[in-house]
Amino acid sequence: MLLHRSTWPEIEQFLQRSRSIVIPIGSNEQHGPIGLLGTDWMCPEIIANEAQKEADILIGPTFNIGMAQHHLGFAGTISLRPSTFMAAIGDWVRSLAGHGFEKILFLNGHGGNIASIEAAFSELYAEASFAGRPAGFALKLCNWWDLEGVGALANQQFPTGHGMHATPSEIAVTQWAYSDSIKSADYHPQIAPSGPIREALDFRARFPDGRMGSDPAQATPEKGGALVRLAAQSLVKELGAFSRETSPR
Ligand code: NI
């Protein structure tokens, strides 16, 4: 079930049978010569959409702009600074918790979001801790590539040249979902260099075509489809386990 394609009475009804929701969260940023700018928000959205076809789970609208300051040297990247991103996550959670959602799982598609999402969770829990009251909700961050079995499958599909950014696995997922937007390019070198992530000018100088350690030419829609199906199944399991968690209080 998709929240944005439901009505408020339908969400009220859903809350009678479940207090859990999945929010796909990502980033709109350069993904090398063939990766779509939306890759990092599309991947979790594609997986979550697939998961809700098989199970009675609720998927919220995609939080599609993340913390991508290091990619701002490439056209089309849109970034929130960490403080803005955290403030927005806070208001999403307060809105959902106010309706009665108790388990909020953020399905993330961008490594650069992780620190800020975790810090946003700490800010939200701190509000309850300082007030000496229960939060009333629990928050969980799941990176889609960490869902059960997904890393192993990606390693099998791409034993070399997977890399850290503009990876063949994430590009394969978008190729499966958006087969009319598949691009190609020549790579020099075939596998991109690796290195640290700092500010945008430094990033562009280190990684001139935007890739980090990856060879996206290995991506195919078929490999993407296998990743999506496995990730969707694992998401349903992960959300089930999170939903069944009880508070010791
Ligand atoms: Ni990415």
PDB file of C-alpha atoms and ligand atoms in Angstrom:
ATOM      1  CA  MET A   1       0.000   0.000   0.000  1.00  0.00           C
ATOM      2  CA  LEU A   2       1.333   3.409  -0.960  1.00  0.00           C
ATOM      3  CA  LEU A   3       0.548   6.279   1.393  1.00  0.00           C
ATOM      4  CA  HIS A   4       0.546   8.877  -1.373  1.00  0.00           C
ATOM      5  CA  ARG A   5      -1.995   6.857  -3.362  1.00  0.00           C
ATOM      6  CA  SER A   6      -4.275   6.356  -0.365  1.00  0.00           C
ATOM      7  CA  THR A   7      -6.860   8.554   1.317  1.00  0.00           C
ATOM      8  CA  TRP A   8      -6.843   9.601   4.954  1.00  0.00           C
ATOM      9  CA  PRO A   9      -9.667   7.180   5.864  1.00  0.00           C
ATOM     10  CA  GLU A  10      -7.618   4.360   4.301  1.00  0.00           C
ATOM     11  CA  ILE A  11      -4.581   5.316   6.387  1.00  0.00           C
ATOM     12  CA  GLU A  12      -6.777   5.501   9.495  1.00  0.00           C
ATOM     13  CA  GLN A  13      -7.962   1.970   8.700  1.00  0.00           C
ATOM     14  CA  PHE A  14      -4.404   0.771   8.093  1.00  0.00           C
ATOM     15  CA  LEU A  15      -3.431   2.069  11.534  1.00  0.00           C
ATOM     16  CA  GLN A  16      -6.031  -0.290  13.046  1.00  0.00           C
ATOM     17  CA  ARG A  17      -3.993  -3.268  11.782  1.00  0.00           C
ATOM     18  CA  SER A  18      -0.403  -1.949  11.720  1.00  0.00           C
ATOM     19  CA  ARG A  19       1.632   0.857  13.228  1.00  0.00           C
ATOM     20  CA  SER A  20       4.590   0.456  10.868  1.00  0.00           C
ATOM     21  CA  ILE A  21       5.660   2.402   7.800  1.00  0.00           C
ATOM     22  CA  VAL A  22       8.597   2.364   5.395  1.00  0.00           C
ATOM     23  CA  ILE A  23      10.030   5.643   4.109  1.00  0.00           C
ATOM     24  CA  PRO A  24      12.349   5.300   1.099  1.00  0.00           C
ATOM     25  CA  ILE A  25      15.099   7.898   1.510  1.00  0.00           C
ATOM     26  CA  GLY A  26      17.922   8.780  -0.844  1.00  0.00           C
ATOM     27  CA  SER A  27      19.587  11.569  -2.728  1.00  0.00           C
ATOM     28  CA  ASN A  28      19.494  13.315  -6.090  1.00  0.00           C
ATOM     29  CA  GLU A  29      23.105  13.368  -7.202  1.00  0.00           C
ATOM     30  CA  GLN A  30      25.466  12.560 -10.046  1.00  0.00           C
ATOM     31  CA  HIS A  31      26.126   8.859 -10.582  1.00  0.00           C
ATOM     32  CA  GLY A  32      28.908   8.871 -13.153  1.00  0.00           C
ATOM     33  CA  PRO A  33      28.533   8.916 -16.937  1.00  0.00           C
ATOM     34  CA  ILE A  34      25.615   6.446 -17.170  1.00  0.00           C
ATOM     35  CA  GLY A  35      23.974   6.541 -13.724  1.00  0.00           C
ATOM     36  CA  LEU A  36      20.716   8.487 -13.390  1.00  0.00           C
ATOM     37  CA  LEU A  37      20.728  11.468 -11.038  1.00  0.00           C
ATOM     38  CA  GLY A  38      17.844   9.874  -9.147  1.00  0.00           C
ATOM     39  CA  THR A  39      19.622   6.535  -8.614  1.00  0.00           C
ATOM     40  CA  ASP A  40      19.905   6.799  -4.820  1.00  0.00           C
ATOM     41  CA  TRP A  41      16.254   7.616  -4.219  1.00  0.00           C
ATOM     42  CA  MET A  42      14.949   5.434  -7.029  1.00  0.00           C
ATOM     43  CA  CYS A  43      16.594   2.236  -5.716  1.00  0.00           C
ATOM     44  CA  PRO A  44      14.876   2.219  -2.303  1.00  0.00           C
ATOM     45  CA  GLU A  45      11.609   3.386  -3.903  1.00  0.00           C
ATOM     46  CA  ILE A  46      11.725   0.594  -6.506  1.00  0.00           C
ATOM     47  CA  ILE A  47      12.427  -2.040  -3.816  1.00  0.00           C
ATOM     48  CA  ALA A  48       9.755  -0.713  -1.453  1.00  0.00           C
ATOM     49  CA  ASN A  49       7.177  -0.558  -4.259  1.00  0.00           C
ATOM     50  CA  GLU A  50       7.952  -4.153  -5.166  1.00  0.00           C
ATOM     51  CA  ALA A  51       7.697  -5.266  -1.523  1.00  0.00           C
ATOM     52  CA  GLN A  52       4.225  -3.766  -1.023  1.00  0.00           C
ATOM     53  CA  LYS A  53       2.885  -5.785  -3.973  1.00  0.00           C
ATOM     54  CA  GLU A  54       3.482  -9.005  -2.005  1.00  0.00           C
ATOM     55  CA  ALA A  55       2.723  -7.953   1.580  1.00  0.00           C
ATOM     56  CA  ASP A  56       0.287  -5.741   3.505  1.00  0.00           C
ATOM     57  CA  ILE A  57       2.814  -3.041   4.312  1.00  0.00           C
ATOM     58  CA  LEU A  58       2.650   0.735   3.975  1.00  0.00           C
ATOM     59  CA  ILE A  59       5.220   2.738   2.010  1.00  0.00           C
ATOM     60  CA  GLY A  60       5.431   6.503   2.480  1.00  0.00           C
ATOM     61  CA  PRO A  61       6.462   9.085  -0.103  1.00  0.00           C
ATOM     62  CA  THR A  62      10.135   9.023  -1.049  1.00  0.00           C
ATOM     63  CA  PHE A  63      12.419  11.504   0.717  1.00  0.00           C
ATOM     64  CA  ASN A  64      14.397  12.184  -2.424  1.00  0.00           C
ATOM     65  CA  ILE A  65      16.903  14.900  -1.535  1.00  0.00           C
ATOM     66  CA  GLY A  66      19.711  13.981   0.836  1.00  0.00           C
ATOM     67  CA  MET A  67      23.143  14.983   2.037  1.00  0.00           C
ATOM     68  CA  ALA A  68      25.204  15.126  -1.147  1.00  0.00           C
ATOM     69  CA  GLN A  69      27.399  18.203  -0.725  1.00  0.00           C
ATOM     70  CA  HIS A  70      30.416  16.359  -2.169  1.00  0.00           C
ATOM     71  CA  HIS A  71      28.595  15.805  -5.480  1.00  0.00           C
ATOM     72  CA  LEU A  72      27.729  19.491  -6.030  1.00  0.00           C
ATOM     73  CA  GLY A  73      30.595  19.849  -8.518  1.00  0.00           C
ATOM     74  CA  PHE A  74      28.474  17.888 -11.038  1.00  0.00           C
ATOM     75  CA  ALA A  75      25.454  19.342 -12.846  1.00  0.00           C
ATOM     76  CA  GLY A  76      22.046  18.246 -11.590  1.00  0.00           C
ATOM     77  CA  THR A  77      23.043  17.382  -8.023  1.00  0.00           C
ATOM     78  CA  ILE A  78      20.733  18.847  -5.364  1.00  0.00           C
ATOM     79  CA  SER A  79      21.830  18.652  -1.724  1.00  0.00           C
ATOM     80  CA  LEU A  80      20.605  19.515   1.728  1.00  0.00           C
ATOM     81  CA  ARG A  81      23.261  20.414   4.283  1.00  0.00           C
ATOM     82  CA  PRO A  82      23.317  17.935   7.207  1.00  0.00           C
ATOM     83  CA  SER A  83      21.457  20.291   9.567  1.00  0.00           C
ATOM     84  CA  THR A  84      18.630  20.930   7.056  1.00  0.00           C
ATOM     85  CA  PHE A  85      18.364  17.236   6.251  1.00  0.00           C
ATOM     86  CA  MET A  86      18.164  16.310   9.936  1.00  0.00           C
ATOM     87  CA  ALA A  87      15.550  18.994  10.623  1.00  0.00           C
ATOM     88  CA  ALA A  88      13.394  17.679   7.760  1.00  0.00           C
ATOM     89  CA  ILE A  89      13.706  14.049   8.925  1.00  0.00           C
ATOM     90  CA  GLY A  90      12.616  15.254  12.369  1.00  0.00           C
ATOM     91  CA  ASP A  91       9.426  16.805  10.992  1.00  0.00           C
ATOM     92  CA  TRP A  92       8.618  13.714   8.873  1.00  0.00           C
ATOM     93  CA  VAL A  93       8.910  11.535  11.971  1.00  0.00           C
ATOM     94  CA  ARG A  94       6.910  13.939  14.193  1.00  0.00           C
ATOM     95  CA  SER A  95       4.151  14.025  11.556  1.00  0.00           C
ATOM     96  CA  LEU A  96       3.954  10.239  11.282  1.00  0.00           C
ATOM     97  CA  ALA A  97       4.277   9.629  15.017  1.00  0.00           C
ATOM     98  CA  GLY A  98       1.465  12.118  15.605  1.00  0.00           C
ATOM     99  CA  HIS A  99      -0.829   9.874  13.528  1.00  0.00           C
ATOM    100  CA  GLY A 100       0.115   6.855  15.602  1.00  0.00           C
ATOM    101  CA  PHE A 101       2.949   5.258  13.642  1.00  0.00           C
ATOM    102  CA  GLU A 102       5.236   3.557  16.148  1.00  0.00           C
ATOM    103  CA  LYS A 103       7.768   1.816  13.903  1.00  0.00           C
ATOM    104  CA  ILE A 104       9.296   3.951  11.168  1.00  0.00           C
ATOM    105  CA  LEU A 105      11.816   2.239   8.907  1.00  0.00           C
ATOM    106  CA  PHE A 106      13.901   4.423   6.621  1.00  0.00           C
ATOM    107  CA  LEU A 107      15.032   2.411   3.593  1.00  0.00           C
ATOM    108  CA  ASN A 108      18.129   4.303   2.518  1.00  0.00           C
ATOM    109  CA  GLY A 109      19.859   4.443  -0.847  1.00  0.00           C
ATOM    110  CA  HIS A 110      22.784   6.808  -0.195  1.00  0.00           C
ATOM    111  CA  GLY A 111      25.849   6.161   1.954  1.00  0.00           C
ATOM    112  CA  GLY A 112      26.351   9.903   2.479  1.00  0.00           C
ATOM    113  CA  ASN A 113      22.997  10.058   4.310  1.00  0.00           C
ATOM    114  CA  ILE A 114      23.877   7.540   7.024  1.00  0.00           C
ATOM    115  CA  ALA A 115      25.597   9.815   9.557  1.00  0.00           C
ATOM    116  CA  SER A 116      22.891  12.493   9.329  1.00  0.00           C
ATOM    117  CA  ILE A 117      19.992  10.003   9.538  1.00  0.00           C
ATOM    118  CA  GLU A 118      21.508   8.415  12.661  1.00  0.00           C
ATOM    119  CA  ALA A 119      22.102  11.873  14.168  1.00  0.00           C
ATOM    120  CA  ALA A 120      18.509  12.885  13.355  1.00  0.00           C
ATOM    121  CA  PHE A 121      17.273   9.766  15.181  1.00  0.00           C
ATOM    122  CA  SER A 122      19.389  10.739  18.222  1.00  0.00           C
ATOM    123  CA  GLU A 123      17.922  14.266  18.169  1.00  0.00           C
ATOM    124  CA  LEU A 124      14.395  12.810  18.145  1.00  0.00           C
ATOM    125  CA  TYR A 125      15.087  10.358  20.957  1.00  0.00           C
ATOM    126  CA  ALA A 126      16.789  13.166  22.931  1.00  0.00           C
ATOM    127  CA  GLU A 127      13.522  15.149  22.961  1.00  0.00           C
ATOM    128  CA  ALA A 128      11.905  12.300  24.886  1.00  0.00           C
ATOM    129  CA  SER A 129      14.940  11.602  27.064  1.00  0.00           C
ATOM    130  CA  PHE A 130      15.309  15.193  28.273  1.00  0.00           C
ATOM    131  CA  ALA A 131      11.571  15.354  28.970  1.00  0.00           C
ATOM    132  CA  GLY A 132      11.684  12.047  30.851  1.00  0.00           C
ATOM    133  CA  ARG A 133       8.895  10.523  28.751  1.00  0.00           C
ATOM    134  CA  PRO A 134       8.711   7.625  26.295  1.00  0.00           C
ATOM    135  CA  ALA A 135       9.344   8.557  22.664  1.00  0.00           C
ATOM    136  CA  GLY A 136       6.304   6.570  21.550  1.00  0.00           C
ATOM    137  CA  PHE A 137       8.068   5.457  18.378  1.00  0.00           C
ATOM    138  CA  ALA A 138      11.096   3.487  17.279  1.00  0.00           C
ATOM    139  CA  LEU A 139      13.198   4.352  14.246  1.00  0.00           C
ATOM    140  CA  LYS A 140      15.274   2.066  12.064  1.00  0.00           C
ATOM    141  CA  LEU A 141      17.754   2.744   9.290  1.00  0.00           C
ATOM    142  CA  CYS A 142      18.213   0.027   6.653  1.00  0.00           C
ATOM    143  CA  ASN A 143      20.483   0.557   3.681  1.00  0.00           C
ATOM    144  CA  TRP A 144      18.991  -1.422   0.801  1.00  0.00           C
ATOM    145  CA  TRP A 145      22.355  -3.031  -0.015  1.00  0.00           C
ATOM    146  CA  ASP A 146      22.549  -4.342   3.578  1.00  0.00           C
ATOM    147  CA  LEU A 147      19.205  -6.181   3.391  1.00  0.00           C
ATOM    148  CA  GLU A 148      19.624  -9.911   3.959  1.00  0.00           C
ATOM    149  CA  GLY A 149      21.302 -11.651   1.029  1.00  0.00           C
ATOM    150  CA  VAL A 150      21.663  -8.550  -1.146  1.00  0.00           C
ATOM    151  CA  GLY A 151      25.392  -7.962  -0.536  1.00  0.00           C
ATOM    152  CA  ALA A 152      26.161 -11.618  -1.268  1.00  0.00           C
ATOM    153  CA  LEU A 153      24.197 -11.505  -4.518  1.00  0.00           C
ATOM    154  CA  ALA A 154      25.901  -8.255  -5.590  1.00  0.00           C
ATOM    155  CA  ASN A 155      29.332  -9.789  -4.838  1.00  0.00           C
ATOM    156  CA  GLN A 156      28.421 -12.782  -6.958  1.00  0.00           C
ATOM    157  CA  GLN A 157      27.149 -10.594  -9.815  1.00  0.00           C
ATOM    158  CA  PHE A 158      30.054  -8.134  -9.648  1.00  0.00           C
ATOM    159  CA  PRO A 159      33.134  -9.795  -8.115  1.00  0.00           C
ATOM    160  CA  THR A 160      35.337  -6.913  -9.317  1.00  0.00           C
ATOM    161  CA  GLY A 161      34.595  -3.261 -10.050  1.00  0.00           C
ATOM    162  CA  HIS A 162      31.595  -2.926  -7.730  1.00  0.00           C
ATOM    163  CA  GLY A 163      33.151   0.065  -5.998  1.00  0.00           C
ATOM    164  CA  MET A 164      31.534   2.644  -3.710  1.00  0.00           C
ATOM    165  CA  HIS A 165      29.724   5.088  -5.961  1.00  0.00           C
ATOM    166  CA  ALA A 166      27.899   4.708  -9.271  1.00  0.00           C
ATOM    167  CA  THR A 167      28.062   0.988  -8.564  1.00  0.00           C
ATOM    168  CA  PRO A 168      26.861  -1.557 -11.133  1.00  0.00           C
ATOM    169  CA  SER A 169      24.337  -2.925  -8.600  1.00  0.00           C
ATOM    170  CA  GLU A 170      22.492   0.368  -8.054  1.00  0.00           C
ATOM    171  CA  ILE A 171      22.606   1.186 -11.759  1.00  0.00           C
ATOM    172  CA  ALA A 172      21.270  -2.313 -12.564  1.00  0.00           C
ATOM    173  CA  VAL A 173      18.294  -1.709 -10.243  1.00  0.00           C
ATOM    174  CA  THR A 174      17.361   1.512 -12.074  1.00  0.00           C
ATOM    175  CA  GLN A 175      17.892  -0.184 -15.467  1.00  0.00           C
ATOM    176  CA  TRP A 176      15.390  -2.882 -14.457  1.00  0.00           C
ATOM    177  CA  ALA A 177      12.783  -0.316 -13.408  1.00  0.00           C
ATOM    178  CA  TYR A 178      13.402   2.302 -16.105  1.00  0.00           C
ATOM    179  CA  SER A 179      14.490   0.331 -19.168  1.00  0.00           C
ATOM    180  CA  ASP A 180      13.847   3.338 -21.415  1.00  0.00           C
ATOM    181  CA  SER A 181      16.575   5.313 -19.596  1.00  0.00           C
ATOM    182  CA  ILE A 182      19.549   2.959 -20.039  1.00  0.00           C
ATOM    183  CA  LYS A 183      22.718   4.802 -21.077  1.00  0.00           C
ATOM    184  CA  SER A 184      26.184   3.739 -22.162  1.00  0.00           C
ATOM    185  CA  ALA A 185      29.659   5.294 -22.112  1.00  0.00           C
ATOM    186  CA  ASP A 186      33.338   4.472 -22.623  1.00  0.00           C
ATOM    187  CA  TYR A 187      35.346   4.319 -19.428  1.00  0.00           C
ATOM    188  CA  HIS A 188      38.940   5.416 -18.871  1.00  0.00           C
ATOM    189  CA  PRO A 189      39.990   3.639 -16.704  1.00  0.00           C
ATOM    190  CA  GLN A 190      37.465   0.792 -16.777  1.00  0.00           C
ATOM    191  CA  ILE A 191      37.443   0.649 -12.961  1.00  0.00           C
ATOM    192  CA  ALA A 192      37.414   4.137 -11.401  1.00  0.00           C
ATOM    193  CA  PRO A 193      39.874   5.214  -8.676  1.00  0.00           C
ATOM    194  CA  SER A 194      39.020   5.094  -4.970  1.00  0.00           C
ATOM    195  CA  GLY A 195      39.789   7.664  -2.273  1.00  0.00           C
ATOM    196  CA  PRO A 196      38.437   9.863   0.504  1.00  0.00           C
ATOM    197  CA  ILE A 197      35.292  12.012   0.320  1.00  0.00           C
ATOM    198  CA  ARG A 198      35.705  15.716   1.136  1.00  0.00           C
ATOM    199  CA  GLU A 199      34.259  18.867  -0.446  1.00  0.00           C
ATOM    200  CA  ALA A 200      32.851  19.156  -3.973  1.00  0.00           C
ATOM    201  CA  LEU A 201      35.944  20.572  -5.748  1.00  0.00           C
ATOM    202  CA  ASP A 202      38.197  17.945  -4.179  1.00  0.00           C
ATOM    203  CA  PHE A 203      35.728  15.202  -5.166  1.00  0.00           C
ATOM    204  CA  ARG A 204      35.582  16.304  -8.789  1.00  0.00           C
ATOM    205  CA  ALA A 205      39.406  16.448  -8.977  1.00  0.00           C
ATOM    206  CA  ARG A 206      39.801  12.944  -7.508  1.00  0.00           C
ATOM    207  CA  PHE A 207      36.914  11.342  -9.396  1.00  0.00           C
ATOM    208  CA  PRO A 208      36.687  13.243 -12.702  1.00  0.00           C
ATOM    209  CA  ASP A 209      33.766  11.287 -14.205  1.00  0.00           C
ATOM    210  CA  GLY A 210      31.967  10.907 -10.865  1.00  0.00           C
ATOM    211  CA  ARG A 211      32.540   7.177 -10.282  1.00  0.00           C
ATOM    212  CA  MET A 212      34.326   5.829  -7.201  1.00  0.00           C
ATOM    213  CA  GLY A 213      35.957   2.415  -7.606  1.00  0.00           C
ATOM    214  CA  SER A 214      33.244   1.154  -9.923  1.00  0.00           C
ATOM    215  CA  ASP A 215      32.750  -0.277 -13.397  1.00  0.00           C
ATOM    216  CA  PRO A 216      29.077   0.426 -14.154  1.00  0.00           C
ATOM    217  CA  ALA A 217      29.335  -1.217 -17.606  1.00  0.00           C
ATOM    218  CA  GLN A 218      28.635  -4.530 -15.828  1.00  0.00           C
ATOM    219  CA  ALA A 219      25.074  -3.461 -14.952  1.00  0.00           C
ATOM    220  CA  THR A 220      22.180  -5.194 -16.723  1.00  0.00           C
ATOM    221  CA  PRO A 221      18.418  -4.962 -16.140  1.00  0.00           C
ATOM    222  CA  GLU A 222      18.324  -8.729 -15.429  1.00  0.00           C
ATOM    223  CA  LYS A 223      20.877  -8.424 -12.622  1.00  0.00           C
ATOM    224  CA  GLY A 224      18.894  -5.460 -11.299  1.00  0.00           C
ATOM    225  CA  GLY A 225      15.668  -7.473 -11.308  1.00  0.00           C
ATOM    226  CA  ALA A 226      17.286 -10.242  -9.245  1.00  0.00           C
ATOM    227  CA  LEU A 227      18.544  -7.662  -6.731  1.00  0.00           C
ATOM    228  CA  VAL A 228      15.124  -5.996  -6.484  1.00  0.00           C
ATOM    229  CA  ARG A 229      13.230  -9.266  -5.918  1.00  0.00           C
ATOM    230  CA  LEU A 230      15.642 -10.403  -3.195  1.00  0.00           C
ATOM    231  CA  ALA A 231      15.774  -6.981  -1.521  1.00  0.00           C
ATOM    232  CA  ALA A 232      11.962  -6.712  -1.549  1.00  0.00           C
ATOM    233  CA  GLN A 233      11.599 -10.105   0.192  1.00  0.00           C
ATOM    234  CA  SER A 234      14.240  -9.185   2.770  1.00  0.00           C
ATOM    235  CA  LEU A 235      12.583  -5.817   3.403  1.00  0.00           C
ATOM    236  CA  VAL A 236       9.287  -7.523   4.236  1.00  0.00           C
ATOM    237  CA  LYS A 237      11.124  -9.815   6.704  1.00  0.00           C
ATOM    238  CA  GLU A 238      13.074  -6.922   8.226  1.00  0.00           C
ATOM    239  CA  LEU A 239       9.926  -4.820   8.679  1.00  0.00           C
ATOM    240  CA  GLY A 240       8.110  -7.816  10.169  1.00  0.00           C
ATOM    241  CA  ALA A 241      10.829  -8.344  12.769  1.00  0.00           C
ATOM    242  CA  PHE A 242      10.940  -4.610  13.570  1.00  0.00           C
ATOM    243  CA  SER A 243       7.136  -4.477  13.883  1.00  0.00           C
ATOM    244  CA  ARG A 244       7.115  -7.425  16.297  1.00  0.00           C
ATOM    245  CA  GLU A 245       9.716  -5.829  18.598  1.00  0.00           C
ATOM    246  CA  THR A 246       8.117  -4.981  21.915  1.00  0.00           C
ATOM    247  CA  SER A 247       9.179  -2.312  24.372  1.00  0.00           C
ATOM    248  CA  PRO A 248      10.436  -3.653  27.727  1.00  0.00           C
ATOM    249  CA  ARG A 249       8.653  -0.828  29.550  1.00  0.00           C
TER     250      ARG A 249
HETATM  251 NI    NI B   1      24.375   5.765  -5.229  1.00  0.00          NI
END
